[in-house]
Amino acid sequence: MKDYYRGIGMTSDRTRDRLIKRIKEQGVQNTVVLDAIRGIPRHIFVDEALASRAYEDTALPIGYSQTISQPYIVARMTELLIGNSKLPFKKVLEIGTGSGYQAAILSQITTWVYSIERINVLQQQAKQKFKALGIKNIVTQHSDGSLGWEYKSPFDAIMVTAAPNALPKMLLDQLKVGGRMVIPVGLGGSQALMLIVKTSTGFEKQVLDRVSFVPLLEDCM
Ligand code: SAH
């Protein structure tokens, strides 16, 4: 790996360990998740001008009015997605590739990540990052993620990183029985973070936290 990927100064191991400590203090316990956050260099997924802030526990702009999620939220959502499931998952669907950071974290817990993004430029940039890091198990698609990826379904888990007003039915349909979906739902700047588990008779739904995500929009660009 080139030095830039390994990180120096503000992107060094020590800086990353501080972030892990903070995420743990906020209640994330799953060591698989913490190891994934430690192992994937977040500074690669932001603009070089912001690299020195990559290990602060904060969302950062990635262009096109979009953001890379706060590391704690990535950790929390990944932990909820896993629950008590046996890892690795076979197939995880992510809606909203964005910077690619969450997809890279997911790549550590599943055989295949399928990730959909509506903004082509962001998707192309994310693909370059995966390549640079040698991550080979993320497959991407440029389309409206609310329709899911039926051809590859059913999924063990679905992670939605942009907020719809209501649960997208097509995504629910593409979950396996026993499969889990983590999704922010609601209008405006603040949404309910929901965990949905598909059972043989229907869906178990829980509201967990208040979160703030960009809206899930249908049109592609
Ligand atoms: N998971 C990302 C978070 C990016 S923000 C990361 O780790 O960086 C949410 C992303 O969802 C944005 O890139 C936005 O363009 C995308 N998005 C919004 N609506 C979408 C839709 N209907 N289908 C696919 N992607 C969508």
PDB file of C-alpha atoms and ligand atoms in Angstrom:
ATOM      1  CA  MET A   1       0.000   0.000   0.000  1.00  0.00           C
ATOM      2  CA  LYS A   2       1.274   3.504  -0.777  1.00  0.00           C
ATOM      3  CA  ASP A   3       2.030   5.752   2.230  1.00  0.00           C
ATOM      4  CA  TYR A   4      -0.968   7.933   1.500  1.00  0.00           C
ATOM      5  CA  TYR A   5      -3.298   4.992   1.991  1.00  0.00           C
ATOM      6  CA  ARG A   6      -1.602   3.915   5.197  1.00  0.00           C
ATOM      7  CA  GLY A   7      -1.848   7.436   6.575  1.00  0.00           C
ATOM      8  CA  ILE A   8       0.525   9.776   8.387  1.00  0.00           C
ATOM      9  CA  GLY A   9       0.072  12.601  10.911  1.00  0.00           C
ATOM     10  CA  MET A  10      -3.617  13.395  11.289  1.00  0.00           C
ATOM     11  CA  THR A  11      -4.498  10.209   9.416  1.00  0.00           C
ATOM     12  CA  SER A  12      -2.169   7.924  11.399  1.00  0.00           C
ATOM     13  CA  ASP A  13      -3.011   4.810  13.425  1.00  0.00           C
ATOM     14  CA  ARG A  14      -3.068   6.827  16.643  1.00  0.00           C
ATOM     15  CA  THR A  15      -5.651   9.218  15.276  1.00  0.00           C
ATOM     16  CA  ARG A  16      -7.733   6.257  14.135  1.00  0.00           C
ATOM     17  CA  ASP A  17      -7.489   4.577  17.526  1.00  0.00           C
ATOM     18  CA  ARG A  18      -8.876   7.731  19.146  1.00  0.00           C
ATOM     19  CA  LEU A  19     -11.879   7.528  16.853  1.00  0.00           C
ATOM     20  CA  ILE A  20     -12.435   3.857  17.703  1.00  0.00           C
ATOM     21  CA  LYS A  21     -12.307   4.713  21.413  1.00  0.00           C
ATOM     22  CA  ARG A  22     -14.922   7.402  20.929  1.00  0.00           C
ATOM     23  CA  ILE A  23     -17.216   5.094  18.949  1.00  0.00           C
ATOM     24  CA  LYS A  24     -16.896   2.452  21.696  1.00  0.00           C
ATOM     25  CA  GLU A  25     -17.724   5.028  24.366  1.00  0.00           C
ATOM     26  CA  GLN A  26     -20.914   5.810  22.466  1.00  0.00           C
ATOM     27  CA  GLY A  27     -21.966   2.180  22.852  1.00  0.00           C
ATOM     28  CA  VAL A  28     -20.826   0.247  19.772  1.00  0.00           C
ATOM     29  CA  GLN A  29     -19.487  -3.103  21.013  1.00  0.00           C
ATOM     30  CA  ASN A  30     -19.326  -5.446  18.030  1.00  0.00           C
ATOM     31  CA  THR A  31     -15.612  -6.111  17.509  1.00  0.00           C
ATOM     32  CA  VAL A  32     -16.126  -7.066  13.861  1.00  0.00           C
ATOM     33  CA  VAL A  33     -17.538  -3.583  13.270  1.00  0.00           C
ATOM     34  CA  LEU A  34     -14.800  -1.843  15.263  1.00  0.00           C
ATOM     35  CA  ASP A  35     -12.109  -3.814  13.392  1.00  0.00           C
ATOM     36  CA  ALA A  36     -13.666  -2.854  10.053  1.00  0.00           C
ATOM     37  CA  ILE A  37     -13.700   0.830  11.032  1.00  0.00           C
ATOM     38  CA  ARG A  38     -10.078   0.567  12.169  1.00  0.00           C
ATOM     39  CA  GLY A  39      -9.038  -1.240   9.004  1.00  0.00           C
ATOM     40  CA  ILE A  40     -10.644   0.932   6.326  1.00  0.00           C
ATOM     41  CA  PRO A  41      -8.863   4.289   5.880  1.00  0.00           C
ATOM     42  CA  ARG A  42     -11.639   6.920   5.893  1.00  0.00           C
ATOM     43  CA  HIS A  43      -9.345   9.692   4.621  1.00  0.00           C
ATOM     44  CA  ILE A  44      -9.218   7.965   1.236  1.00  0.00           C
ATOM     45  CA  PHE A  45     -12.961   8.562   0.815  1.00  0.00           C
ATOM     46  CA  VAL A  46     -12.888  12.348   1.280  1.00  0.00           C
ATOM     47  CA  ASP A  47     -11.270  15.126  -0.712  1.00  0.00           C
ATOM     48  CA  GLU A  48      -7.552  15.516   0.030  1.00  0.00           C
ATOM     49  CA  ALA A  49      -8.243  18.976   1.466  1.00  0.00           C
ATOM     50  CA  LEU A  50     -10.430  17.340   4.150  1.00  0.00           C
ATOM     51  CA  ALA A  51      -8.171  14.326   4.831  1.00  0.00           C
ATOM     52  CA  SER A  52      -6.890  15.808   8.105  1.00  0.00           C
ATOM     53  CA  ARG A  53     -10.486  15.802   9.423  1.00  0.00           C
ATOM     54  CA  ALA A  54     -11.331  12.270   8.287  1.00  0.00           C
ATOM     55  CA  TYR A  55     -10.946  10.730  11.771  1.00  0.00           C
ATOM     56  CA  GLU A  56     -13.104  13.294  13.517  1.00  0.00           C
ATOM     57  CA  ASP A  57     -16.482  11.829  14.382  1.00  0.00           C
ATOM     58  CA  THR A  58     -18.364  14.012  11.957  1.00  0.00           C
ATOM     59  CA  ALA A  59     -20.078  13.900   8.563  1.00  0.00           C
ATOM     60  CA  LEU A  60     -18.108  15.660   5.798  1.00  0.00           C
ATOM     61  CA  PRO A  61     -19.099  17.027   2.367  1.00  0.00           C
ATOM     62  CA  ILE A  62     -18.316  14.878  -0.691  1.00  0.00           C
ATOM     63  CA  GLY A  63     -19.724  17.262  -3.348  1.00  0.00           C
ATOM     64  CA  TYR A  64     -23.110  17.359  -5.143  1.00  0.00           C
ATOM     65  CA  SER A  65     -24.731  18.383  -1.807  1.00  0.00           C
ATOM     66  CA  GLN A  66     -24.019  14.904  -0.410  1.00  0.00           C
ATOM     67  CA  THR A  67     -22.066  13.810   2.676  1.00  0.00           C
ATOM     68  CA  ILE A  68     -19.984  10.899   3.931  1.00  0.00           C
ATOM     69  CA  SER A  69     -21.793   9.763   7.101  1.00  0.00           C
ATOM     70  CA  GLN A  70     -20.459  10.323  10.608  1.00  0.00           C
ATOM     71  CA  PRO A  71     -18.249   7.339  11.619  1.00  0.00           C
ATOM     72  CA  TYR A  72     -20.329   6.634  14.736  1.00  0.00           C
ATOM     73  CA  ILE A  73     -23.479   6.373  12.591  1.00  0.00           C
ATOM     74  CA  VAL A  74     -21.704   4.050  10.126  1.00  0.00           C
ATOM     75  CA  ALA A  75     -20.617   1.867  13.068  1.00  0.00           C
ATOM     76  CA  ARG A  76     -24.029   1.953  14.763  1.00  0.00           C
ATOM     77  CA  MET A  77     -25.916   1.097  11.548  1.00  0.00           C
ATOM     78  CA  THR A  78     -23.475  -1.687  10.672  1.00  0.00           C
ATOM     79  CA  GLU A  79     -23.833  -3.163  14.171  1.00  0.00           C
ATOM     80  CA  LEU A  80     -27.642  -3.066  13.873  1.00  0.00           C
ATOM     81  CA  LEU A  81     -27.453  -4.642  10.426  1.00  0.00           C
ATOM     82  CA  ILE A  82     -25.455  -7.555  11.817  1.00  0.00           C
ATOM     83  CA  GLY A  83     -27.414  -8.119  15.050  1.00  0.00           C
ATOM     84  CA  ASN A  84     -26.911 -11.760  15.990  1.00  0.00           C
ATOM     85  CA  SER A  85     -26.443 -12.910  12.394  1.00  0.00           C
ATOM     86  CA  LYS A  86     -23.809 -15.451  11.503  1.00  0.00           C
ATOM     87  CA  LEU A  87     -21.080 -13.772   9.452  1.00  0.00           C
ATOM     88  CA  PRO A  88     -20.061 -13.426   6.727  1.00  0.00           C
ATOM     89  CA  PHE A  89     -23.325 -12.511   5.035  1.00  0.00           C
ATOM     90  CA  LYS A  90     -23.571 -13.735   1.434  1.00  0.00           C
ATOM     91  CA  LYS A  91     -25.177 -10.655  -0.114  1.00  0.00           C
ATOM     92  CA  VAL A  92     -25.696  -7.174   1.275  1.00  0.00           C
ATOM     93  CA  LEU A  93     -27.441  -4.413  -0.675  1.00  0.00           C
ATOM     94  CA  GLU A  94     -26.538  -0.792   0.030  1.00  0.00           C
ATOM     95  CA  ILE A  95     -28.592   2.139  -1.245  1.00  0.00           C
ATOM     96  CA  GLY A  96     -26.556   5.351  -1.644  1.00  0.00           C
ATOM     97  CA  THR A  97     -22.913   4.514  -2.447  1.00  0.00           C
ATOM     98  CA  GLY A  98     -21.893   8.169  -1.958  1.00  0.00           C
ATOM     99  CA  SER A  99     -18.201   8.259  -1.091  1.00  0.00           C
ATOM    100  CA  GLY A 100     -18.067   4.456  -0.955  1.00  0.00           C
ATOM    101  CA  TYR A 101     -16.964   4.417   2.702  1.00  0.00           C
ATOM    102  CA  GLN A 102     -19.952   2.526   4.102  1.00  0.00           C
ATOM    103  CA  ALA A 103     -19.735   0.040   1.216  1.00  0.00           C
ATOM    104  CA  ALA A 104     -16.053  -0.551   2.054  1.00  0.00           C
ATOM    105  CA  ILE A 105     -16.996  -1.250   5.680  1.00  0.00           C
ATOM    106  CA  LEU A 106     -19.712  -3.650   4.506  1.00  0.00           C
ATOM    107  CA  SER A 107     -17.211  -5.389   2.207  1.00  0.00           C
ATOM    108  CA  GLN A 108     -15.544  -6.723   5.372  1.00  0.00           C
ATOM    109  CA  ILE A 109     -18.642  -8.580   6.633  1.00  0.00           C
ATOM    110  CA  THR A 110     -20.130 -10.101   3.488  1.00  0.00           C
ATOM    111  CA  THR A 111     -19.116 -12.101   0.443  1.00  0.00           C
ATOM    112  CA  TRP A 112     -20.707  -9.540  -1.920  1.00  0.00           C
ATOM    113  CA  VAL A 113     -21.803  -5.933  -1.525  1.00  0.00           C
ATOM    114  CA  TYR A 114     -24.235  -4.591  -4.133  1.00  0.00           C
ATOM    115  CA  SER A 115     -24.311  -0.802  -3.943  1.00  0.00           C
ATOM    116  CA  ILE A 116     -26.597   1.561  -5.867  1.00  0.00           C
ATOM    117  CA  GLU A 117     -26.015   5.310  -6.383  1.00  0.00           C
ATOM    118  CA  ARG A 118     -28.070   7.897  -8.314  1.00  0.00           C
ATOM    119  CA  ILE A 119     -25.139  10.297  -9.002  1.00  0.00           C
ATOM    120  CA  ASN A 120     -22.840   8.818 -11.614  1.00  0.00           C
ATOM    121  CA  VAL A 121     -19.750  10.924 -10.784  1.00  0.00           C
ATOM    122  CA  LEU A 122     -19.839   9.903  -7.110  1.00  0.00           C
ATOM    123  CA  GLN A 123     -20.199   6.270  -8.104  1.00  0.00           C
ATOM    124  CA  GLN A 124     -17.205   6.446 -10.466  1.00  0.00           C
ATOM    125  CA  GLN A 125     -15.075   8.071  -7.757  1.00  0.00           C
ATOM    126  CA  ALA A 126     -16.112   5.438  -5.220  1.00  0.00           C
ATOM    127  CA  LYS A 127     -15.129   2.671  -7.657  1.00  0.00           C
ATOM    128  CA  GLN A 128     -11.644   4.176  -7.975  1.00  0.00           C
ATOM    129  CA  LYS A 129     -11.290   4.105  -4.183  1.00  0.00           C
ATOM    130  CA  PHE A 130     -12.292   0.435  -4.012  1.00  0.00           C
ATOM    131  CA  LYS A 131      -9.710  -0.348  -6.665  1.00  0.00           C
ATOM    132  CA  ALA A 132      -6.981   1.643  -4.907  1.00  0.00           C
ATOM    133  CA  LEU A 133      -7.651  -0.253  -1.677  1.00  0.00           C
ATOM    134  CA  GLY A 134      -7.776  -3.617  -3.451  1.00  0.00           C
ATOM    135  CA  ILE A 135     -11.426  -4.211  -2.497  1.00  0.00           C
ATOM    136  CA  LYS A 136     -12.874  -6.571  -5.087  1.00  0.00           C
ATOM    137  CA  ASN A 137     -16.247  -7.663  -3.653  1.00  0.00           C
ATOM    138  CA  ILE A 138     -18.308  -4.511  -4.245  1.00  0.00           C
ATOM    139  CA  VAL A 139     -20.523  -4.424  -7.321  1.00  0.00           C
ATOM    140  CA  THR A 140     -22.121  -1.088  -8.203  1.00  0.00           C
ATOM    141  CA  GLN A 141     -25.077   0.113 -10.209  1.00  0.00           C
ATOM    142  CA  HIS A 142     -26.128   3.617 -11.309  1.00  0.00           C
ATOM    143  CA  SER A 143     -29.894   3.726 -10.774  1.00  0.00           C
ATOM    144  CA  ASP A 144     -32.726   4.600  -8.393  1.00  0.00           C
ATOM    145  CA  GLY A 145     -32.026   2.496  -5.325  1.00  0.00           C
ATOM    146  CA  SER A 146     -35.609   2.565  -4.077  1.00  0.00           C
ATOM    147  CA  LEU A 147     -36.303  -0.112  -6.694  1.00  0.00           C
ATOM    148  CA  GLY A 148     -33.565  -2.314  -5.249  1.00  0.00           C
ATOM    149  CA  TRP A 149     -31.646  -4.865  -7.355  1.00  0.00           C
ATOM    150  CA  GLU A 150     -34.202  -7.556  -7.971  1.00  0.00           C
ATOM    151  CA  TYR A 151     -31.996  -9.754 -10.129  1.00  0.00           C
ATOM    152  CA  LYS A 152     -29.527 -10.227  -7.248  1.00  0.00           C
ATOM    153  CA  SER A 153     -32.190 -10.624  -4.533  1.00  0.00           C
ATOM    154  CA  PRO A 154     -32.963 -11.942  -1.947  1.00  0.00           C
ATOM    155  CA  PHE A 155     -30.441 -10.165   0.306  1.00  0.00           C
ATOM    156  CA  ASP A 156     -29.274 -11.138   3.787  1.00  0.00           C
ATOM    157  CA  ALA A 157     -29.249  -7.482   4.686  1.00  0.00           C
ATOM    158  CA  ILE A 158     -30.081  -4.082   3.180  1.00  0.00           C
ATOM    159  CA  MET A 159     -28.501  -0.829   4.361  1.00  0.00           C
ATOM    160  CA  VAL A 160     -30.155   2.375   3.181  1.00  0.00           C
ATOM    161  CA  THR A 161     -28.042   5.536   3.596  1.00  0.00           C
ATOM    162  CA  ALA A 162     -30.479   8.142   2.219  1.00  0.00           C
ATOM    163  CA  ALA A 163     -33.916   8.816   3.696  1.00  0.00           C
ATOM    164  CA  PRO A 164     -37.248   7.987   2.010  1.00  0.00           C
ATOM    165  CA  ASN A 165     -40.566   9.329   3.398  1.00  0.00           C
ATOM    166  CA  ALA A 166     -41.879   5.805   3.847  1.00  0.00           C
ATOM    167  CA  LEU A 167     -40.472   2.277   3.721  1.00  0.00           C
ATOM    168  CA  PRO A 168     -39.823   1.344   0.036  1.00  0.00           C
ATOM    169  CA  LYS A 169     -41.917  -1.766  -0.646  1.00  0.00           C
ATOM    170  CA  MET A 170     -39.586  -3.132  -3.315  1.00  0.00           C
ATOM    171  CA  LEU A 171     -36.705  -3.176  -0.833  1.00  0.00           C
ATOM    172  CA  LEU A 172     -38.785  -5.043   1.743  1.00  0.00           C
ATOM    173  CA  ASP A 173     -39.676  -7.600  -0.942  1.00  0.00           C
ATOM    174  CA  GLN A 174     -35.989  -8.198  -1.718  1.00  0.00           C
ATOM    175  CA  LEU A 175     -35.052  -9.221   1.833  1.00  0.00           C
ATOM    176  CA  LYS A 176     -34.612 -12.884   2.726  1.00  0.00           C
ATOM    177  CA  VAL A 177     -36.719 -14.356   5.494  1.00  0.00           C
ATOM    178  CA  GLY A 178     -34.597 -13.588   8.565  1.00  0.00           C
ATOM    179  CA  GLY A 179     -32.987 -10.736   6.615  1.00  0.00           C
ATOM    180  CA  ARG A 180     -32.395  -7.338   8.179  1.00  0.00           C
ATOM    181  CA  MET A 181     -32.777  -3.804   6.886  1.00  0.00           C
ATOM    182  CA  VAL A 182     -31.475  -0.607   8.512  1.00  0.00           C
ATOM    183  CA  ILE A 183     -33.031   2.552   7.110  1.00  0.00           C
ATOM    184  CA  PRO A 184     -33.655   6.194   8.063  1.00  0.00           C
ATOM    185  CA  VAL A 185     -37.312   7.069   7.428  1.00  0.00           C
ATOM    186  CA  GLY A 186     -38.965  10.469   7.407  1.00  0.00           C
ATOM    187  CA  LEU A 187     -39.212  13.934   5.929  1.00  0.00           C
ATOM    188  CA  GLY A 188     -36.873  16.861   6.474  1.00  0.00           C
ATOM    189  CA  GLY A 189     -33.596  17.103   8.356  1.00  0.00           C
ATOM    190  CA  SER A 190     -34.268  14.468  11.013  1.00  0.00           C
ATOM    191  CA  GLN A 191     -35.479  10.905  10.577  1.00  0.00           C
ATOM    192  CA  ALA A 192     -36.258   7.769  12.567  1.00  0.00           C
ATOM    193  CA  LEU A 193     -33.570   5.120  12.202  1.00  0.00           C
ATOM    194  CA  MET A 194     -35.466   1.866  11.751  1.00  0.00           C
ATOM    195  CA  LEU A 195     -34.474  -1.791  11.947  1.00  0.00           C
ATOM    196  CA  ILE A 196     -36.726  -4.115   9.981  1.00  0.00           C
ATOM    197  CA  VAL A 197     -36.482  -7.898  10.266  1.00  0.00           C
ATOM    198  CA  LYS A 198     -38.355 -10.042   7.748  1.00  0.00           C
ATOM    199  CA  THR A 199     -40.105 -13.031   9.335  1.00  0.00           C
ATOM    200  CA  SER A 200     -41.986 -15.896   7.690  1.00  0.00           C
ATOM    201  CA  THR A 201     -45.248 -14.064   8.370  1.00  0.00           C
ATOM    202  CA  GLY A 202     -44.334 -10.400   7.918  1.00  0.00           C
ATOM    203  CA  PHE A 203     -41.971  -7.769   9.283  1.00  0.00           C
ATOM    204  CA  GLU A 204     -40.791  -6.795  12.769  1.00  0.00           C
ATOM    205  CA  LYS A 205     -40.131  -3.064  12.923  1.00  0.00           C
ATOM    206  CA  GLN A 206     -38.253  -1.078  15.548  1.00  0.00           C
ATOM    207  CA  VAL A 207     -37.433   2.615  15.745  1.00  0.00           C
ATOM    208  CA  LEU A 208     -34.014   3.100  17.335  1.00  0.00           C
ATOM    209  CA  ASP A 209     -32.493   6.583  17.066  1.00  0.00           C
ATOM    210  CA  ARG A 210     -33.024   9.997  15.526  1.00  0.00           C
ATOM    211  CA  VAL A 211     -30.619  10.523  12.612  1.00  0.00           C
ATOM    212  CA  SER A 212     -30.012  13.050   9.859  1.00  0.00           C
ATOM    213  CA  PHE A 213     -29.588  11.821   6.276  1.00  0.00           C
ATOM    214  CA  VAL A 214     -29.936  13.375   2.833  1.00  0.00           C
ATOM    215  CA  PRO A 215     -33.244  12.509   1.123  1.00  0.00           C
ATOM    216  CA  LEU A 216     -33.661   9.450  -1.099  1.00  0.00           C
ATOM    217  CA  LEU A 217     -34.365  10.966  -4.533  1.00  0.00           C
ATOM    218  CA  GLU A 218     -35.600   9.069  -7.576  1.00  0.00           C
ATOM    219  CA  ASP A 219     -34.005  10.947 -10.455  1.00  0.00           C
ATOM    220  CA  CYS A 220     -30.526   9.920 -11.581  1.00  0.00           C
ATOM    221  CA  MET A 221     -27.762  12.239 -12.792  1.00  0.00           C
TER     222      MET A 221
HETATM  223  N1  SAH B   1     -23.120   5.518   2.155  1.00  0.00           N
HETATM  224  C1  SAH B   1     -22.585   6.814   1.806  1.00  0.00           C
HETATM  225  C2  SAH B   1     -23.511   7.932   2.288  1.00  0.00           C
HETATM  226  C3  SAH B   1     -23.700   8.904   1.211  1.00  0.00           C
HETATM  227  S1  SAH B   1     -24.999  10.080   1.412  1.00  0.00           S
HETATM  228  C4  SAH B   1     -21.151   6.983   2.275  1.00  0.00           C
HETATM  229  O1  SAH B   1     -20.658   6.125   3.009  1.00  0.00           O
HETATM  230  O2  SAH B   1     -20.518   7.954   1.884  1.00  0.00           O
HETATM  231  C5  SAH B   1     -26.322   9.275   0.572  1.00  0.00           C
HETATM  232  C6  SAH B   1     -26.130   8.953  -0.884  1.00  0.00           C
HETATM  233  O3  SAH B   1     -27.374   8.411  -1.356  1.00  0.00           O
HETATM  234  C7  SAH B   1     -25.810  10.134  -1.779  1.00  0.00           C
HETATM  235  O4  SAH B   1     -24.643   9.870  -2.495  1.00  0.00           O
HETATM  236  C8  SAH B   1     -27.019  10.218  -2.712  1.00  0.00           C
HETATM  237  O5  SAH B   1     -26.703  10.633  -4.017  1.00  0.00           O
HETATM  238  C9  SAH B   1     -27.536   8.782  -2.698  1.00  0.00           C
HETATM  239  N2  SAH B   1     -28.943   8.612  -3.076  1.00  0.00           N
HETATM  240  C10 SAH B   1     -30.009   9.402  -2.796  1.00  0.00           C
HETATM  241  N3  SAH B   1     -31.136   8.887  -3.328  1.00  0.00           N
HETATM  242  C11 SAH B   1     -30.782   7.746  -3.977  1.00  0.00           C
HETATM  243  C12 SAH B   1     -31.500   6.767  -4.727  1.00  0.00           C
HETATM  244  N4  SAH B   1     -32.828   6.840  -4.934  1.00  0.00           N
HETATM  245  N5  SAH B   1     -30.809   5.723  -5.232  1.00  0.00           N
HETATM  246  C13 SAH B   1     -29.465   5.604  -5.042  1.00  0.00           C
HETATM  247  N6  SAH B   1     -28.735   6.505  -4.350  1.00  0.00           N
HETATM  248  C14 SAH B   1     -29.379   7.565  -3.817  1.00  0.00           C
END
